[in-house]
Coordinates of C-alpha atoms in Angstrom, one line a residue:
Chain C
M1 CA 7.9 -67.9 22.4
R2 CA 6.1 -65.4 25.2
I3 CA 5.5 -61.9 23.6
V4 CA 5.8 -59.7 26.3
A5 CA 3.5 -56.5 26.5
E6 CA 5.2 -52.5 27.2
L7 CA 4.9 -51.5 30.7
Q8 CA 4.0 -48.7 30.2
T9 CA 4.2 -46.1 32.9
I10 CA 1.2 -44.0 34.2
T11 CA 3.7 -40.6 35.4
A12 CA 4.0 -39.7 38.9
R13 CA 0.9 -37.0 39.1
H14 CA -0.7 -37.7 35.7
G15 CA -2.7 -39.4 33.9
K16 CA -3.3 -42.1 31.3
A17 CA -6.1 -43.5 28.8
A18 CA -5.3 -46.7 27.0
R19 CA -8.5 -48.7 25.0
M20 CA -9.2 -52.3 25.8
K21 CA -10.8 -55.2 24.8
A22 CA -13.3 -57.3 25.9
G23 CA -12.0 -60.4 28.0
Q24 CA -8.4 -58.1 27.3
R25 CA -6.7 -58.3 30.7
L26 CA -4.4 -55.2 33.0
K27 CA -1.8 -55.1 35.2
L28 CA -1.6 -52.4 37.3
I29 CA 1.8 -52.4 40.1
N30 CA 1.6 -49.5 43.0
T31 CA 5.5 -49.9 42.3
H32 CA 6.7 -47.8 45.0
G33 CA 3.9 -48.7 47.2
C34 CA 0.8 -46.2 48.8
Q35 CA -0.1 -44.6 45.7
V36 CA -3.9 -44.0 45.5
V37 CA -4.7 -44.5 41.5
D38 CA -7.4 -43.0 40.7
T39 CA -10.0 -45.3 38.2
W40 CA -12.4 -44.5 35.4
A41 CA -13.7 -46.1 32.0
F42 CA -16.3 -46.2 29.7
C43 CA -17.4 -47.6 26.5
D44 CA -16.1 -47.6 23.4
P45 CA -17.4 -45.8 21.6
H46 CA -19.8 -45.1 23.3
L47 CA -18.0 -42.7 26.0
S48 CA -21.4 -42.0 28.2
E49 CA -22.0 -45.3 29.2
Y50 CA -19.0 -45.4 31.9
M51 CA -18.7 -47.6 35.3
S52 CA -20.6 -45.8 37.5
M53 CA -19.5 -46.5 41.9
E54 CA -23.2 -46.0 43.3
H55 CA -24.7 -48.3 40.2
S56 CA -22.5 -50.7 41.0
R57 CA -23.3 -50.5 44.9
I58 CA -26.0 -51.6 44.9
L59 CA -25.3 -55.3 43.0
L60 CA -23.0 -55.4 44.9
F61 CA -24.4 -55.1 48.0
N62 CA -21.3 -53.2 49.3
A63 CA -19.4 -50.0 49.0
F64 CA -16.5 -52.2 48.1
A65 CA -15.8 -54.4 45.5
R66 CA -13.3 -57.5 46.7
K67 CA -11.3 -60.3 44.4
G68 CA -13.8 -61.6 41.8
D69 CA -16.4 -59.1 41.5
T70 CA -17.4 -56.9 39.0
M71 CA -18.0 -53.6 38.9
L72 CA -21.2 -52.4 36.5
S73 CA -21.6 -49.7 34.2
N74 CA -24.2 -46.7 34.1
K75 CA -26.6 -49.0 32.8
Y76 CA -25.6 -52.1 35.0
R77 CA -23.4 -53.4 31.8
Q78 CA -19.9 -55.8 33.4
M79 CA -16.6 -52.7 32.2
L80 CA -13.9 -54.2 34.8
T81 CA -13.9 -57.0 36.8
L82 CA -10.9 -57.7 39.7
E83 CA -9.0 -60.8 39.0
E84 CA -6.6 -60.9 41.6
D85 CA -5.5 -59.0 44.6
N86 CA -2.6 -58.6 46.2
S87 CA -3.1 -55.5 47.2
S88 CA -4.3 -54.7 51.1
G89 CA -8.4 -54.9 49.0
W90 CA -9.5 -51.6 49.6
H91 CA -10.4 -49.3 46.7
D92 CA -12.5 -46.2 48.2
T93 CA -15.7 -45.7 44.8
M94 CA -16.9 -42.9 48.1
V95 CA -15.6 -39.9 47.3
A96 CA -15.2 -37.2 44.2
A97 CA -11.6 -37.4 41.9
C98 CA -9.3 -34.3 43.6
S99 CA -10.2 -31.0 41.5
P100 CA -8.9 -27.4 41.5
E101 CA -12.0 -26.7 43.4
L102 CA -10.9 -29.4 46.4
Y103 CA -7.8 -28.0 47.0
R104 CA -9.4 -24.3 47.4
E105 CA -11.3 -26.0 50.1
F106 CA -7.5 -26.9 52.1
G107 CA -6.2 -23.0 50.7
I108 CA -4.3 -24.2 48.3
D109 CA -4.9 -23.1 45.5
S110 CA -1.5 -20.5 43.8
P111 CA 0.1 -21.7 42.0
P112 CA -2.6 -23.7 40.9
H113 CA -1.9 -28.0 42.0
R114 CA -2.4 -30.7 39.4
A115 CA -5.8 -32.4 40.3
C116 CA -7.2 -36.1 39.6
S117 CA -10.2 -35.0 37.8
L118 CA -8.1 -32.9 34.7
N119 CA -5.9 -35.4 34.7
L120 CA -8.5 -37.7 33.6
I121 CA -9.4 -35.2 31.1
E122 CA -5.4 -35.0 30.3
G123 CA -5.5 -39.1 30.1
M124 CA -8.6 -39.5 27.5
A125 CA -7.6 -35.9 25.4
G126 CA -4.2 -38.5 24.7
L127 CA -6.1 -40.8 23.1
G128 CA -8.0 -38.0 20.8
L129 CA -10.6 -38.4 23.6
E130 CA -13.1 -36.1 25.1
I131 CA -14.9 -36.9 27.9
P132 CA -19.2 -36.1 28.7
E133 CA -18.7 -35.3 32.0
Q134 CA -16.8 -37.1 34.8
P135 CA -18.2 -40.0 37.2
S136 CA -17.2 -40.4 39.8
P137 CA -14.0 -42.6 40.5
W138 CA -13.2 -45.9 41.1
N139 CA -9.9 -45.0 44.0
L140 CA -8.0 -48.1 43.5
F141 CA -5.2 -48.6 46.6
Q142 CA -6.8 -46.0 48.6
H143 CA -8.5 -47.1 52.2
T144 CA -11.9 -45.4 52.6
F145 CA -12.9 -47.3 56.9
I146 CA -16.3 -46.5 57.3
D147 CA -18.4 -47.1 59.9
E148 CA -20.9 -48.3 61.7
K149 CA -22.4 -44.0 61.6
G150 CA -21.3 -42.9 58.1
G151 CA -18.5 -42.0 59.6
L152 CA -15.8 -41.8 56.9
T153 CA -11.2 -42.1 57.7
Y154 CA -8.6 -42.4 55.7
P155 CA -5.9 -45.0 58.0
M156 CA -2.1 -44.7 56.4
P157 CA -2.2 -46.9 53.3
E158 CA -0.7 -50.1 53.1
A159 CA -0.7 -50.9 49.4
R160 CA 3.3 -52.1 49.5
P161 CA 6.4 -51.7 46.7
G162 CA 5.5 -53.6 43.8
C163 CA 1.4 -54.8 44.5
Y164 CA -1.0 -55.7 42.1
V165 CA -4.5 -55.9 40.8
V166 CA -5.2 -57.4 38.0
L167 CA -8.6 -56.5 35.9
K168 CA -10.1 -57.5 33.2
A169 CA -12.4 -55.6 30.9
E170 CA -15.6 -57.4 30.3
C171 CA -16.9 -55.1 27.3
D172 CA -14.6 -53.0 25.1
L173 CA -13.7 -49.9 27.3
V174 CA -11.3 -47.3 27.5
I175 CA -9.8 -47.3 31.2
A176 CA -8.2 -44.1 32.3
F177 CA -5.7 -42.9 35.0
S178 CA -4.2 -41.1 37.5
C179 CA -2.1 -41.3 39.5
C180 CA -3.0 -39.0 42.3
P181 CA -1.4 -36.0 43.2
W182 CA -3.0 -35.3 46.5
D183 CA -0.6 -34.7 49.5
H184 CA -2.6 -32.5 51.8
P185 CA -1.4 -34.3 55.4
R186 CA -4.8 -34.0 56.8
L187 CA -6.1 -36.6 54.4
P188 CA -3.3 -38.5 53.6
V189 CA -4.2 -41.0 51.3
N190 CA -1.3 -41.6 49.7
G191 CA 0.7 -42.2 52.7
P192 CA 2.6 -40.6 55.6
D193 CA 5.1 -38.8 53.8
G194 CA 3.7 -37.4 51.0
Q195 CA 5.0 -39.2 48.0
I196 CA 3.2 -39.0 44.4
N197 CA 4.7 -42.1 43.0
D198 CA 5.1 -43.3 39.5
C199 CA 2.6 -45.9 38.6
H200 CA 3.0 -48.5 35.8
F201 CA 0.5 -51.1 34.0
E202 CA 0.8 -53.6 31.3
T203 CA -2.1 -55.9 29.4
L204 CA -1.3 -59.9 29.6
Chain U
M1 CA -51.9 -12.5 58.5
R2 CA -50.3 -15.5 57.9
I3 CA -48.7 -15.5 54.4
V4 CA -49.8 -20.0 53.6
A5 CA -48.1 -21.2 50.6
E6 CA -50.1 -23.6 48.9
L7 CA -49.0 -27.7 49.1
Q8 CA -47.6 -29.3 47.0
T9 CA -48.3 -32.3 46.0
I10 CA -46.0 -35.3 44.3
T11 CA -47.8 -37.7 43.2
A12 CA -46.2 -41.6 44.2
R13 CA -44.9 -42.7 41.4
H14 CA -43.4 -39.8 40.2
G15 CA -40.9 -36.5 39.9
K16 CA -42.0 -32.9 40.3
A17 CA -38.9 -29.9 40.0
A18 CA -39.9 -26.8 41.6
R19 CA -37.0 -23.4 41.6
M20 CA -35.5 -22.3 45.2
K21 CA -34.0 -19.0 45.4
A22 CA -31.0 -19.0 48.2
G23 CA -32.6 -18.4 51.4
Q24 CA -35.7 -19.8 50.6
R25 CA -36.7 -23.3 53.2
L26 CA -39.1 -25.9 51.8
K27 CA -40.4 -28.5 53.4
L28 CA -40.9 -31.9 52.9
I29 CA -43.2 -34.2 54.7
N30 CA -43.3 -38.1 54.3
T31 CA -47.3 -37.6 54.4
H32 CA -48.8 -41.8 54.3
G33 CA -44.6 -42.1 56.3
C34 CA -42.1 -45.0 54.7
Q35 CA -41.2 -42.9 51.5
V36 CA -38.6 -43.0 50.0
V37 CA -37.9 -39.6 48.3
D38 CA -35.1 -39.9 45.6
T39 CA -34.4 -35.7 45.1
W40 CA -31.7 -33.8 43.0
A41 CA -31.1 -30.1 43.2
F42 CA -29.1 -28.5 40.2
C43 CA -27.7 -24.2 40.5
D44 CA -30.0 -22.4 38.2
P45 CA -29.5 -20.7 36.2
H46 CA -26.5 -23.1 35.2
L47 CA -27.1 -27.2 35.7
S48 CA -24.0 -28.8 34.9
E49 CA -23.5 -27.1 38.2
Y50 CA -25.3 -29.2 40.7
M51 CA -25.5 -31.3 44.7
S52 CA -23.4 -34.2 44.6
M53 CA -22.8 -36.9 47.1
E54 CA -19.8 -37.4 46.5
H55 CA -17.9 -33.9 46.9
S56 CA -20.3 -33.8 49.6
R57 CA -19.2 -37.1 52.4
I58 CA -15.5 -35.2 51.1
L59 CA -16.2 -32.5 53.2
L60 CA -18.5 -33.7 55.7
F61 CA -16.2 -36.7 56.6
N62 CA -19.9 -39.3 56.7
A63 CA -21.3 -41.6 54.7
F64 CA -23.9 -39.6 55.7
A65 CA -25.8 -35.7 56.2
R66 CA -27.6 -34.7 59.6
K67 CA -29.4 -32.2 60.6
G68 CA -27.1 -29.1 60.0
D69 CA -25.2 -30.5 57.9
T70 CA -25.4 -28.4 54.2
M71 CA -24.9 -31.5 50.8
L72 CA -22.6 -29.2 48.3
S73 CA -22.3 -28.6 44.4
N74 CA -19.6 -30.5 42.3
K75 CA -17.3 -27.8 42.3
Y76 CA -17.5 -26.8 46.6
R77 CA -21.1 -24.9 46.8
Q78 CA -23.7 -25.3 49.4
M79 CA -26.4 -26.1 48.1
L80 CA -28.8 -27.5 50.6
T81 CA -28.4 -27.7 54.6
L82 CA -30.5 -30.5 56.7
E83 CA -32.1 -27.4 59.1
E84 CA -35.5 -30.1 60.4
D85 CA -35.3 -33.6 60.6
N86 CA -38.7 -35.1 63.0
S87 CA -37.9 -38.4 60.7
S88 CA -35.1 -41.3 61.3
G89 CA -32.4 -39.3 60.4
W90 CA -30.8 -41.7 57.9
H91 CA -30.5 -40.9 54.3
D92 CA -29.2 -42.9 51.9
T93 CA -26.3 -41.6 49.4
M94 CA -26.0 -45.1 48.8
V95 CA -27.4 -45.8 45.2
A96 CA -27.7 -44.5 42.1
A97 CA -31.5 -43.9 40.8
C98 CA -34.0 -46.4 40.4
S99 CA -33.9 -46.7 36.4
P100 CA -35.3 -48.7 33.7
E101 CA -32.1 -51.0 33.3
L102 CA -32.6 -51.2 37.0
Y103 CA -35.7 -53.0 37.0
R104 CA -35.0 -55.1 33.8
E105 CA -31.3 -56.2 35.8
F106 CA -34.9 -57.1 38.9
G107 CA -36.2 -58.8 36.5
I108 CA -39.2 -56.5 35.4
D109 CA -39.9 -54.8 32.7
S110 CA -42.2 -55.7 31.1
P111 CA -44.6 -54.3 31.4
P112 CA -42.4 -50.7 31.5
H113 CA -42.1 -50.0 34.8
R114 CA -41.5 -46.6 36.6
A115 CA -38.0 -45.7 37.9
C116 CA -36.8 -42.2 39.6
S117 CA -34.5 -41.2 36.5
L118 CA -36.8 -41.3 34.2
N119 CA -39.5 -39.1 36.7
L120 CA -36.3 -36.4 36.8
I121 CA -36.4 -36.3 33.3
E122 CA -40.2 -35.9 33.8
G123 CA -39.7 -33.6 36.4
M124 CA -37.4 -31.1 35.1
A125 CA -39.5 -31.1 31.5
G126 CA -42.3 -29.0 34.1
L127 CA -40.3 -26.4 33.8
G128 CA -39.6 -26.7 30.7
L129 CA -35.3 -27.6 32.1
E130 CA -33.3 -30.2 30.1
I131 CA -30.7 -32.5 32.5
P132 CA -27.4 -32.3 31.1
E133 CA -26.7 -35.6 33.6
Q134 CA -28.1 -37.8 35.9
P135 CA -26.6 -37.3 39.4
S136 CA -26.2 -39.7 41.9
P137 CA -29.3 -38.8 44.5
W138 CA -30.0 -37.8 47.7
N139 CA -32.3 -40.4 48.8
L140 CA -34.8 -39.1 51.3
F141 CA -35.3 -40.8 54.4
Q142 CA -34.2 -44.3 52.7
H143 CA -32.2 -45.9 55.0
T144 CA -29.2 -47.9 54.3
F145 CA -27.0 -49.1 56.8
I146 CA -23.3 -50.3 56.1
D147 CA -20.9 -52.1 57.8
E148 CA -17.6 -51.8 59.0
K149 CA -16.7 -53.7 55.7
G150 CA -18.9 -52.0 53.3
G151 CA -21.8 -54.5 53.3
L152 CA -25.2 -52.8 52.6
T153 CA -28.5 -53.6 53.9
Y154 CA -32.0 -51.7 54.0
P155 CA -33.1 -51.9 57.2
M156 CA -37.0 -52.0 57.5
P157 CA -37.7 -48.2 56.7
E158 CA -38.5 -46.3 60.1
A159 CA -39.9 -42.8 58.4
R160 CA -43.1 -42.2 60.8
P161 CA -46.5 -40.9 59.1
G162 CA -46.1 -36.5 58.5
C163 CA -42.7 -36.5 59.4
Y164 CA -41.0 -33.9 57.2
V165 CA -37.3 -32.6 56.9
V166 CA -36.6 -28.8 55.5
L167 CA -34.3 -28.3 53.3
K168 CA -32.4 -24.7 53.2
A169 CA -31.4 -23.8 49.1
E170 CA -27.9 -22.2 50.2
C171 CA -28.1 -21.1 45.8
D172 CA -30.7 -20.3 44.1
L173 CA -31.0 -23.5 42.4
V174 CA -34.4 -25.5 40.9
I175 CA -35.1 -28.9 43.6
A176 CA -36.2 -32.0 42.1
F177 CA -37.9 -34.3 44.2
S178 CA -39.3 -38.7 42.8
C179 CA -41.5 -40.1 45.4
C180 CA -39.4 -44.0 44.3
P181 CA -41.5 -46.0 42.8
W182 CA -39.4 -49.2 44.0
D183 CA -41.3 -51.9 45.1
H184 CA -39.1 -55.2 44.4
P185 CA -39.6 -56.9 47.8
R186 CA -36.0 -58.2 48.2
L187 CA -35.7 -54.4 48.3
P188 CA -37.9 -52.5 51.2
V189 CA -36.7 -50.0 51.0
N190 CA -40.5 -48.5 50.9
G191 CA -41.3 -50.3 53.6
P192 CA -42.8 -53.5 53.1
D193 CA -46.5 -53.2 51.7
G194 CA -44.6 -52.3 48.9
Q195 CA -47.0 -49.5 48.3
I196 CA -45.9 -46.0 46.7
N197 CA -47.7 -43.1 47.7
D198 CA -47.6 -39.3 47.6
C199 CA -45.5 -37.2 49.2
H200 CA -46.9 -33.3 50.3
F201 CA -44.1 -30.3 50.3
E202 CA -44.2 -26.2 50.7
T203 CA -42.2 -23.1 50.9
L204 CA -41.7 -21.8 54.0

């Protein structure tokens, strides 16, 4: 008998967190395609140690993790390994989560716009947890291109409907996701139509 | 009569912090050349708002700030403008400050090695201040090259002796520096000889 885990929904424009035990795997599915999922991980139960982009980049010798790579904590603990990836393979580490302050910079502040930075807080609160700070996110499925002078551009996203990544927890942790609500046409990270969609995950 | 401000020393392998008022300028001199200076800025008096690499990159549309660019806080407040720069013009934003945990990863942990992450804490303590968290630093004079696949390499540093940057404070802030003690030959960010030197700064 195969035990089928429940497929969980990350509602479009919202966040969700889940606990993972060391060794456990999670499949994150880009159900409709072209949806960026901001992702964070915090050590469980000591949330002040968390997955860090600026620490991971040092030992990856790369701005991006690819299949087989492991993301590290702010103390260089192994946290999440990208075990499978049938997306375009681009997962941004360069930019902060969208926030009310960023929407204000783009002239969007009334009515208030949903934001990944707040979705992180809401997602963690769903498990009764409070985060001590806002780490920079791992923006799964977001393609940020860096040219040789450091210039950042955002090519049209290539994540096909149903593509997925499998993440393996290397320690006990809390993982948090946000289906990024960014829909400003200047940076079409979620596709040219500005459509924001649900994604799904299951533990394997 | 010209009022000459006191030239302050950032001792090799150590940190130092200073208060700046909005509009004030500071000249940071790479006295002996090839010395990376990890740099942080915190809003004064609310230190939980600080200069953020991942927020600055979004509105710079670049991984690096160059002459004329302004670094932003984690709330997109303008903090430090790079008004003058006669160095190579490369100032890394990609990698975390060196830390005891990083030295451990490179097999250096006995005796304990000095580290930028601790220099930040010491420098701020010199002003009686305690930081709420460890933001990713602006690594002045550090040349990190990013190739089109995101690969990070560290070309030999090009900062000549006596070259400098002038930073303008755009708000009241506390600036903190660390003369990076990194001397591992694998990443010769402070020059091929592993020499770590003093730097100096003055307010203008």
